[in-house]
mmCIF file of C-alpha atoms in Angstrom:
data_model
loop_
_atom_site.group_PDB
_atom_site.id
_atom_site.type_symbol
_atom_site.label_atom_id
_atom_site.label_comp_id
_atom_site.label_asym_id
_atom_site.label_seq_id
_atom_site.Cartn_x
_atom_site.Cartn_y
_atom_site.Cartn_z
ATOM 1 C CA MET A 3 77.628 149.026 115.926
ATOM 2 C CA ALA A 4 81.338 149.482 115.125
ATOM 3 C CA GLY A 5 82.160 146.085 116.472
ATOM 4 C CA LYS A 6 79.412 144.459 114.244
ATOM 5 C CA LEU A 7 80.651 146.344 111.121
ATOM 6 C CA LYS A 8 84.238 145.234 111.871
ATOM 7 C CA HIS A 9 83.190 141.587 112.379
ATOM 8 C CA LEU A 10 81.232 141.841 109.023
ATOM 9 C CA LEU A 11 84.387 143.191 107.168
ATOM 10 C CA GLU A 12 86.483 140.476 108.678
ATOM 11 C CA TRP A 13 84.030 137.803 107.530
ATOM 12 C CA LEU A 14 83.907 139.458 103.959
ATOM 13 C CA LYS A 15 87.636 139.432 103.511
ATOM 14 C CA PRO A 16 87.855 135.701 102.525
ATOM 15 C CA VAL A 17 84.715 135.904 100.527
ATOM 16 C CA MET A 18 86.041 138.900 98.482
ATOM 17 C CA ALA A 19 89.439 137.219 98.147
ATOM 18 C CA MET A 20 87.745 134.115 96.647
ATOM 19 C CA VAL A 21 85.605 136.203 94.175
ATOM 20 C CA MET A 22 88.757 137.977 93.013
ATOM 21 C CA ILE A 23 90.520 134.667 92.511
ATOM 22 C CA GLU A 24 87.630 133.189 90.495
ATOM 23 C CA ILE A 25 87.502 136.227 88.221
ATOM 24 C CA ALA A 26 91.297 136.098 87.702
ATOM 25 C CA ILE A 27 91.099 132.311 86.853
ATOM 26 C CA ALA A 28 88.247 132.944 84.521
ATOM 27 C CA GLY A 29 90.361 135.530 82.687
ATOM 28 C CA VAL A 30 93.197 133.049 82.500
ATOM 29 C CA ASN A 31 90.863 130.364 80.885
ATOM 30 C CA ILE A 32 89.664 132.779 78.157
ATOM 31 C CA LEU A 33 93.063 133.925 77.332
ATOM 32 C CA TYR A 34 94.422 130.414 77.352
ATOM 33 C CA LYS A 35 91.938 129.487 74.744
ATOM 34 C CA LEU A 36 92.709 132.570 72.598
ATOM 35 C CA ALA A 37 96.543 131.933 72.860
ATOM 36 C CA THR A 38 96.221 128.248 71.785
ATOM 37 C CA ASN A 39 93.865 129.119 69.017
ATOM 38 C CA ASP A 40 96.611 131.548 67.820
ATOM 39 C CA GLY A 41 99.004 128.568 67.669
ATOM 40 C CA MET A 42 100.901 128.952 70.885
ATOM 41 C CA ASN A 43 102.391 125.728 72.209
ATOM 42 C CA VAL A 44 100.606 124.675 75.481
ATOM 43 C CA LYS A 45 103.793 123.431 77.092
ATOM 44 C CA ILE A 46 105.578 126.725 76.323
ATOM 45 C CA MET A 47 102.705 128.723 77.582
ATOM 46 C CA VAL A 48 102.731 126.901 80.929
ATOM 47 C CA ALA A 49 106.503 127.219 81.230
ATOM 48 C CA TYR A 50 106.293 131.021 80.701
ATOM 49 C CA ARG A 51 103.468 131.264 83.279
ATOM 50 C CA MET A 52 105.561 129.502 85.873
ATOM 51 C CA LEU A 53 108.651 131.447 85.093
ATOM 52 C CA PHE A 54 106.853 134.829 85.472
ATOM 53 C CA ALA A 55 105.159 133.565 88.669
ATOM 54 C CA ALA A 56 108.565 132.671 90.204
ATOM 55 C CA VAL A 57 110.168 136.017 89.270
ATOM 56 C CA SER A 58 107.155 137.942 90.814
ATOM 57 C CA MET A 59 106.810 135.878 93.916
ATOM 58 C CA VAL A 60 110.366 135.302 95.061
ATOM 59 C CA PRO A 61 111.120 138.992 95.843
ATOM 60 C CA LEU A 62 107.635 139.402 97.357
ATOM 61 C CA ALA A 63 108.249 136.496 99.696
ATOM 62 C CA LEU A 64 111.674 137.748 100.642
ATOM 63 C CA ILE A 65 110.356 141.181 101.590
ATOM 64 C CA VAL A 66 107.030 140.345 103.277
ATOM 65 C CA GLU A 67 108.087 137.338 105.229
ATOM 66 C CA TRP A 68 111.727 138.076 105.840
ATOM 67 C CA ASN A 69 111.349 137.872 109.668
ATOM 68 C CA SER A 70 108.491 135.340 109.869
ATOM 69 C CA ARG A 71 109.755 132.572 107.506
ATOM 70 C CA PRO A 72 111.100 129.487 109.409
ATOM 71 C CA LYS A 73 114.089 127.527 108.196
ATOM 72 C CA LEU A 74 113.660 125.697 104.856
ATOM 73 C CA THR A 75 114.009 122.073 105.961
ATOM 74 C CA ARG A 76 114.241 119.090 103.697
ATOM 75 C CA ARG A 77 110.654 118.147 104.626
ATOM 76 C CA ILE A 78 109.329 121.581 103.647
ATOM 77 C CA PHE A 79 111.402 121.534 100.426
ATOM 78 C CA PHE A 80 110.114 118.031 99.466
ATOM 79 C CA LEU A 81 106.446 119.129 100.237
ATOM 80 C CA GLY A 82 107.007 122.306 98.105
ATOM 81 C CA PHE A 83 108.470 120.096 95.294
ATOM 82 C CA LEU A 84 105.361 117.840 95.323
ATOM 83 C CA LEU A 85 103.133 120.862 95.395
ATOM 84 C CA SER A 86 104.936 122.284 92.342
ATOM 85 C CA ILE A 87 104.181 119.067 90.470
ATOM 86 C CA PHE A 88 100.554 118.466 91.395
ATOM 87 C CA GLY A 89 99.559 122.151 91.507
ATOM 88 C CA GLY A 90 101.801 123.507 88.937
ATOM 89 C CA SER A 91 103.532 121.744 86.116
ATOM 90 C CA LEU A 92 101.515 118.545 85.888
ATOM 91 C CA SER A 93 98.031 119.973 86.603
ATOM 92 C CA GLN A 94 98.457 123.026 84.347
ATOM 93 C CA ASN A 95 99.692 120.915 81.384
ATOM 94 C CA LEU A 96 96.893 118.562 81.751
ATOM 95 C CA TYR A 97 94.388 121.428 82.213
ATOM 96 C CA CYS A 98 95.638 123.279 79.094
ATOM 97 C CA GLU A 99 95.691 120.258 76.861
ATOM 98 C CA SER A 100 92.080 119.550 77.966
ATOM 99 C CA LEU A 101 91.132 123.134 77.122
ATOM 100 C CA VAL A 102 92.591 122.815 73.614
ATOM 101 C CA LEU A 103 90.542 119.593 72.978
ATOM 102 C CA THR A 104 87.239 120.905 74.544
ATOM 103 C CA SER A 105 86.271 124.377 75.622
ATOM 104 C CA ALA A 106 86.767 126.899 78.307
ATOM 105 C CA THR A 107 83.434 126.066 79.893
ATOM 106 C CA PHE A 108 84.217 122.362 79.969
ATOM 107 C CA VAL A 109 87.572 122.729 81.804
ATOM 108 C CA SER A 110 85.891 125.200 84.213
ATOM 109 C CA ALA A 111 83.295 122.506 85.019
ATOM 110 C CA MET A 112 85.920 119.870 85.636
ATOM 111 C CA THR A 113 87.475 122.133 88.276
ATOM 112 C CA ASN A 114 84.283 121.468 90.381
ATOM 113 C CA LEU A 115 85.329 117.737 90.625
ATOM 114 C CA ILE A 116 88.227 118.792 92.894
ATOM 115 C CA PRO A 117 86.391 118.462 96.204
ATOM 116 C CA ALA A 118 84.957 114.968 95.187
ATOM 117 C CA MET A 119 88.409 113.944 94.094
ATOM 118 C CA THR A 120 89.988 115.281 97.231
ATOM 119 C CA PHE A 121 87.550 113.090 99.246
ATOM 120 C CA PHE A 122 88.339 110.069 96.977
ATOM 121 C CA MET A 123 92.087 110.611 97.382
ATOM 122 C CA ALA A 124 91.826 111.023 101.189
ATOM 123 C CA ILE A 125 89.946 107.743 101.268
ATOM 124 C CA ILE A 126 92.794 106.037 99.322
ATOM 125 C CA LEU A 127 95.371 107.567 101.509
ATOM 126 C CA ARG A 128 93.455 106.612 104.654
ATOM 127 C CA MET A 129 93.271 110.237 105.749
ATOM 128 C CA GLU A 130 89.459 109.932 105.999
ATOM 129 C CA SER A 131 87.084 107.116 106.712
ATOM 130 C CA LEU A 132 84.032 106.305 104.497
ATOM 131 C CA SER A 133 81.503 106.148 107.402
ATOM 132 C CA ILE A 134 78.726 105.181 104.880
ATOM 133 C CA GLU A 135 76.435 104.504 107.845
ATOM 134 C CA THR A 136 76.300 108.224 108.833
ATOM 135 C CA ASN A 137 74.584 111.058 107.042
ATOM 136 C CA VAL A 138 78.045 112.756 106.585
ATOM 137 C CA GLY A 139 79.436 109.651 104.884
ATOM 138 C CA LYS A 140 76.348 109.255 102.709
ATOM 139 C CA ALA A 141 76.443 112.963 101.686
ATOM 140 C CA LYS A 142 80.165 112.498 100.610
ATOM 141 C CA VAL A 143 79.532 109.334 98.648
ATOM 142 C CA VAL A 144 76.489 110.821 96.947
ATOM 143 C CA GLY A 145 78.323 114.007 96.154
ATOM 144 C CA THR A 146 81.257 112.082 94.572
ATOM 145 C CA THR A 147 78.957 109.914 92.630
ATOM 146 C CA LEU A 148 77.051 112.928 91.384
ATOM 147 C CA SER A 149 80.214 114.762 90.331
ATOM 148 C CA ILE A 150 81.620 111.787 88.392
ATOM 149 C CA ALA A 151 78.238 111.221 86.766
ATOM 150 C CA GLY A 152 78.132 114.888 85.807
ATOM 151 C CA ALA A 153 81.656 114.748 84.289
ATOM 152 C CA MET A 154 80.498 111.693 82.266
ATOM 153 C CA ILE A 155 77.476 113.493 80.963
ATOM 154 C CA PHE A 156 79.425 116.596 80.136
ATOM 155 C CA THR A 157 81.978 114.567 78.217
ATOM 156 C CA PHE A 158 79.892 111.987 76.354
ATOM 157 C CA TYR A 159 76.406 113.560 76.009
ATOM 158 C CA LYS A 160 75.806 116.682 73.949
ATOM 159 C CA GLY A 161 72.148 116.826 73.395
ATOM 160 C CA THR A 162 70.208 119.698 71.827
ATOM 161 C CA GLU A 163 71.618 123.193 71.571
ATOM 162 C CA ILE A 164 70.288 125.742 73.926
ATOM 163 C CA LYS A 165 69.744 128.985 72.122
ATOM 164 C CA LEU A 166 69.573 132.068 74.260
ATOM 165 C CA TRP A 167 70.177 134.975 71.948
ATOM 166 C CA SER A 168 72.630 135.659 69.059
ATOM 167 C CA THR A 169 75.798 137.579 69.452
ATOM 168 C CA SER A 170 78.211 138.596 66.584
ATOM 169 C CA LEU A 171 81.276 138.724 68.841
ATOM 170 C CA ASN A 172 83.686 135.901 68.353
ATOM 171 C CA LEU A 173 87.291 136.430 69.409
ATOM 172 C CA LEU A 174 88.411 133.137 67.847
ATOM 173 C CA HIS A 175 87.630 134.526 64.446
ATOM 174 C CA HIS A 176 86.763 131.242 62.795
ATOM 175 C CA ASP A 177 84.688 130.939 59.661
ATOM 176 C CA HIS A 178 81.350 129.582 60.903
ATOM 177 C CA HIS A 179 80.928 126.811 58.267
ATOM 178 C CA HIS A 180 84.454 125.542 58.666
ATOM 179 C CA ARG A 181 84.256 125.963 62.518
ATOM 180 C CA ASP A 182 81.114 123.881 62.737
ATOM 181 C CA ILE A 183 82.832 121.056 60.690
ATOM 182 C CA ALA A 184 85.844 121.351 62.876
ATOM 183 C CA VAL A 185 83.978 121.373 66.073
ATOM 184 C CA SER A 186 82.042 118.300 64.998
ATOM 185 C CA GLU A 187 85.220 116.381 64.093
ATOM 186 C CA GLN A 188 86.908 117.469 67.299
ATOM 187 C CA SER A 189 83.877 116.374 69.402
ATOM 188 C CA SER A 190 83.878 112.868 67.878
ATOM 189 C CA LYS A 191 87.654 112.346 68.095
ATOM 190 C CA ASN A 192 88.874 114.438 70.979
ATOM 191 C CA GLN A 193 86.138 114.932 73.522
ATOM 192 C CA ALA A 194 86.720 111.737 75.370
ATOM 193 C CA LEU A 195 90.413 112.510 75.473
ATOM 194 C CA GLY A 196 89.848 116.045 76.621
ATOM 195 C CA GLY A 197 87.524 114.717 79.313
ATOM 196 C CA PHE A 198 90.057 112.340 80.598
ATOM 197 C CA LEU A 199 92.719 115.038 80.794
ATOM 198 C CA GLY A 200 90.320 117.310 82.599
ATOM 199 C CA VAL A 201 89.520 114.664 85.230
ATOM 200 C CA ALA A 202 93.227 113.875 85.494
ATOM 201 C CA SER A 203 93.876 117.598 86.113
ATOM 202 C CA ALA A 204 91.245 117.686 88.803
ATOM 203 C CA MET A 205 92.819 114.633 90.505
ATOM 204 C CA SER A 206 96.116 116.309 90.409
ATOM 205 C CA MET A 207 94.671 119.446 92.014
ATOM 206 C CA ALA A 208 92.980 117.281 94.633
ATOM 207 C CA VAL A 209 96.421 115.915 95.605
ATOM 208 C CA TRP A 210 97.654 119.675 95.656
ATOM 209 C CA MET A 211 94.855 120.736 97.956
ATOM 210 C CA ILE A 212 95.767 117.910 100.417
ATOM 211 C CA LEU A 213 99.461 118.877 100.361
ATOM 212 C CA GLN A 214 98.691 122.595 100.464
ATOM 213 C CA THR A 215 96.664 122.277 103.605
ATOM 214 C CA LYS A 216 99.568 120.370 105.282
ATOM 215 C CA LEU A 217 102.230 122.811 104.260
ATOM 216 C CA SER A 218 100.285 125.995 105.027
ATOM 217 C CA MET A 219 100.429 124.916 108.726
ATOM 218 C CA GLU A 220 104.252 124.828 108.667
ATOM 219 C CA TYR A 221 105.284 127.512 106.208
ATOM 220 C CA PRO A 222 104.006 131.021 105.389
ATOM 221 C CA PRO A 223 101.867 131.421 102.222
ATOM 222 C CA TYR A 224 104.087 133.737 100.092
ATOM 223 C CA SER A 225 107.176 131.600 100.784
ATOM 224 C CA THR A 226 105.196 128.420 99.944
ATOM 225 C CA THR A 227 103.997 130.005 96.692
ATOM 226 C CA ALA A 228 107.570 131.168 95.902
ATOM 227 C CA LEU A 229 108.938 127.738 96.512
ATOM 228 C CA MET A 230 106.315 126.097 94.487
ATOM 229 C CA SER A 231 106.701 128.553 91.641
ATOM 230 C CA VAL A 232 110.496 128.093 91.394
ATOM 231 C CA CYS A 233 110.291 124.312 91.346
ATOM 232 C CA ALA A 234 107.296 124.335 88.872
ATOM 233 C CA SER A 235 109.146 126.716 86.569
ATOM 234 C CA ILE A 236 112.109 124.493 86.360
ATOM 235 C CA GLN A 237 109.908 121.375 85.707
ATOM 236 C CA SER A 238 107.873 123.159 83.070
ATOM 237 C CA VAL A 239 110.798 124.599 81.255
ATOM 238 C CA VAL A 240 112.596 121.288 81.155
ATOM 239 C CA TYR A 241 109.480 119.451 79.899
ATOM 240 C CA ALA A 242 108.791 122.188 77.208
ATOM 241 C CA ILE A 243 112.415 122.063 76.002
ATOM 242 C CA CYS A 244 112.346 118.327 75.783
ATOM 243 C CA THR A 245 109.102 118.325 73.668
ATOM 244 C CA GLU A 246 109.652 121.577 71.668
ATOM 245 C CA ARG A 247 113.073 121.929 70.051
ATOM 246 C CA HIS A 248 112.261 124.911 67.740
ATOM 247 C CA TRP A 249 113.337 128.036 69.580
ATOM 248 C CA SER A 250 111.144 130.139 67.327
ATOM 249 C CA ALA A 251 108.195 128.783 69.189
ATOM 250 C CA TRP A 252 109.427 130.435 72.325
ATOM 251 C CA LYS A 253 109.332 134.050 70.831
ATOM 252 C CA LEU A 254 106.789 136.422 72.171
ATOM 253 C CA GLY A 255 105.352 139.245 70.126
ATOM 254 C CA TRP A 256 102.975 142.075 70.867
ATOM 255 C CA ASP A 257 99.943 139.927 70.568
ATOM 256 C CA VAL A 258 97.580 137.703 72.502
ATOM 257 C CA ARG A 259 100.397 135.174 73.370
ATOM 258 C CA LEU A 260 102.239 137.910 75.259
ATOM 259 C CA LEU A 261 99.047 139.152 76.924
ATOM 260 C CA THR A 262 98.163 135.626 78.061
ATOM 261 C CA VAL A 263 101.673 135.130 79.600
ATOM 262 C CA VAL A 264 101.656 138.561 81.273
ATOM 263 C CA TYR A 265 98.151 138.209 82.681
ATOM 264 C CA ALA A 266 98.444 134.492 83.705
ATOM 265 C CA SER A 267 101.758 135.248 85.482
ATOM 266 C CA SER A 268 102.621 138.784 86.235
ATOM 267 C CA LYS A 269 99.051 139.766 86.643
ATOM 268 C CA GLY A 270 99.728 136.452 88.178
ATOM 269 C CA VAL A 271 100.983 138.171 90.636
ATOM 270 C CA VAL A 272 97.172 137.667 90.533
ATOM 271 C CA ALA A 273 96.744 134.596 88.420
ATOM 272 C CA SER A 274 99.786 132.468 89.306
ATOM 273 C CA GLY A 275 101.489 134.309 92.239
ATOM 274 C CA LEU A 276 99.204 136.224 94.628
ATOM 275 C CA MET A 277 96.323 133.880 93.619
ATOM 276 C CA VAL A 278 97.901 130.981 95.103
ATOM 277 C CA ALA A 279 99.076 132.998 98.078
ATOM 278 C CA LEU A 280 95.549 134.236 98.629
ATOM 279 C CA MET A 281 94.210 130.710 98.461
ATOM 280 C CA ALA A 282 96.810 129.600 101.058
ATOM 281 C CA TRP A 283 95.692 132.575 103.263
ATOM 282 C CA VAL A 284 92.004 131.706 102.803
ATOM 283 C CA SER A 285 92.743 127.973 103.445
ATOM 284 C CA ARG A 286 94.430 128.914 106.702
ATOM 285 C CA ARG A 287 91.540 131.029 107.909
ATOM 286 C CA ARG A 288 88.509 129.113 106.520
ATOM 287 C CA GLY A 289 89.780 125.685 105.330
ATOM 288 C CA ALA A 290 89.993 124.055 101.942
ATOM 289 C CA LEU A 291 86.309 123.383 101.702
ATOM 290 C CA PHE A 292 85.531 127.083 101.831
ATOM 291 C CA ILE A 293 87.770 127.570 98.785
ATOM 292 C CA ALA A 294 86.070 124.668 96.940
ATOM 293 C CA SER A 295 82.633 126.076 97.547
ATOM 294 C CA PHE A 296 83.441 129.083 95.221
ATOM 295 C CA HIS A 297 84.342 126.930 92.281
ATOM 296 C CA PRO A 298 80.767 127.035 90.670
ATOM 297 C CA LEU A 299 81.245 130.925 90.418
ATOM 298 C CA LEU A 300 84.104 130.234 87.959
ATOM 299 C CA LEU A 301 81.834 127.938 85.812
ATOM 300 C CA ILE A 302 79.217 130.617 85.593
ATOM 301 C CA ILE A 303 81.779 133.395 84.703
ATOM 302 C CA VAL A 304 83.497 131.268 82.093
ATOM 303 C CA ALA A 305 80.297 129.987 80.553
ATOM 304 C CA LEU A 306 78.948 133.474 80.077
ATOM 305 C CA ALA A 307 82.320 134.777 78.747
ATOM 306 C CA GLY A 308 82.640 131.743 76.413
ATOM 307 C CA PHE A 309 79.177 132.336 75.098
ATOM 308 C CA PHE A 310 79.487 136.048 74.602
ATOM 309 C CA MET A 311 83.228 136.259 73.398
ATOM 310 C CA LEU A 312 84.226 132.798 72.122
ATOM 311 C CA ASP A 313 81.035 131.782 70.314
ATOM 312 C CA GLU A 314 80.783 128.605 72.495
ATOM 313 C CA LYS A 315 77.564 126.777 72.138
ATOM 314 C CA LEU A 316 75.508 125.732 75.090
ATOM 315 C CA HIS A 317 74.018 122.203 74.990
ATOM 316 C CA LEU A 318 71.574 120.267 77.074
ATOM 317 C CA GLY A 319 74.293 117.788 77.977
ATOM 318 C CA SER A 320 76.577 120.640 79.219
ATOM 319 C CA LEU A 321 73.752 122.068 81.436
ATOM 320 C CA LEU A 322 72.740 118.724 82.899
ATOM 321 C CA GLY A 323 76.481 117.770 83.519
ATOM 322 C CA ALA A 324 77.182 121.094 85.130
ATOM 323 C CA VAL A 325 74.097 120.752 87.379
ATOM 324 C CA PHE A 326 75.191 117.308 88.496
ATOM 325 C CA ILE A 327 78.771 118.408 89.196
ATOM 326 C CA VAL A 328 77.622 121.454 91.217
ATOM 327 C CA LEU A 329 75.106 119.434 93.228
ATOM 328 C CA GLY A 330 77.835 116.910 93.897
ATOM 329 C CA LEU A 331 80.204 119.579 94.946
ATOM 330 C CA TYR A 332 77.867 121.122 97.528
ATOM 331 C CA SER A 333 76.953 117.612 98.827
ATOM 332 C CA VAL A 334 80.570 116.917 99.529
ATOM 333 C CA VAL A 335 81.087 120.348 100.983
ATOM 334 C CA TRP A 336 78.009 119.943 103.251
ATOM 335 C CA GLY A 337 79.171 116.634 104.456
ATOM 336 C CA LYS A 338 82.625 117.881 105.219
ATOM 337 C CA ARG A 339 81.312 120.944 107.039
ATOM 338 C CA LYS A 340 78.941 118.764 109.034
ATOM 339 C CA GLU A 341 81.840 116.512 109.986
ATOM 340 C CA MET A 342 84.000 119.470 111.165
ATOM 341 C CA LYS A 343 81.064 120.763 113.357
ATOM 342 C CA ASN A 344 80.633 117.218 114.908
ATOM 343 C CA ALA A 345 84.362 117.086 115.586
ATOM 344 C CA VAL A 346 84.223 120.454 117.390
ATOM 345 C CA VAL A 347 81.223 119.281 119.499
ATOM 346 C CA GLU A 348 83.027 116.044 120.521
ATOM 347 C CA ASP A 349 86.134 118.101 121.604
#
């Protein structure tokens, strides 16, 4: 009995880690929206997040992995530098710009494109074969097609509004009449651009997933995260300084901007620091697809939070797009899992 309980707890550890990660990311999405609505520059927000993550993770990596960390070779540093671009500075700036142009729910839906994009990138890099004649290959192709179709529906088709129940809570504090006009104008002008940036962010994260899996086999998770955070902070700060010359924009007061930076980075020891380290740990134990299978949980959490706290409207197009994306996600995950099982049987 004790052995079964121990086995159950060991099985639950990666599950609970992923639930914690998705809740932490959901909190970041909501605060990102509040901070940008308050006028905070997106590039500066990302730069602060990466700086705080680096400050929190470097000492942790030095303490926890002092004796287990191998030598930092040129190859490892180069991989870490690439990780910092695709999983840090580039992806986060694209993600946040998409968030400003669309909604918290939209960018959360776009993260579910990552497995399909990972498969697509792996095909381009010849890391995987298409194998369209097999059920595994068909599942991956169908899943990728469904995910892309869902993203297109989510971006370009709005449909009728789905009314559940009214709520008076709106943390964005917009006047409803002016907000409706603004949303209508934004939807017509910026929805397509926001969708493009969201897809580009997903593609960047797909590259990060491929590189992360490679580096996690050669370098411990905390040290990987520390290296990535340091490089990403330098890249993000340089980019922000080049685009925002007014130093007053960098000031943080006792408001939602400071809360966002602190939560996204030093709770980032949850959101930016330990979150990535936890993902590296889970990836090492269960693989990248196990991580990807939890992305729909983020969409559900953010959609509910956006509806109740940000006065975001749910539309038929959003619902259909989300369903297509999630179905595509699990189709790709199923295909990859089946492929892994077949590889084990052949060995």
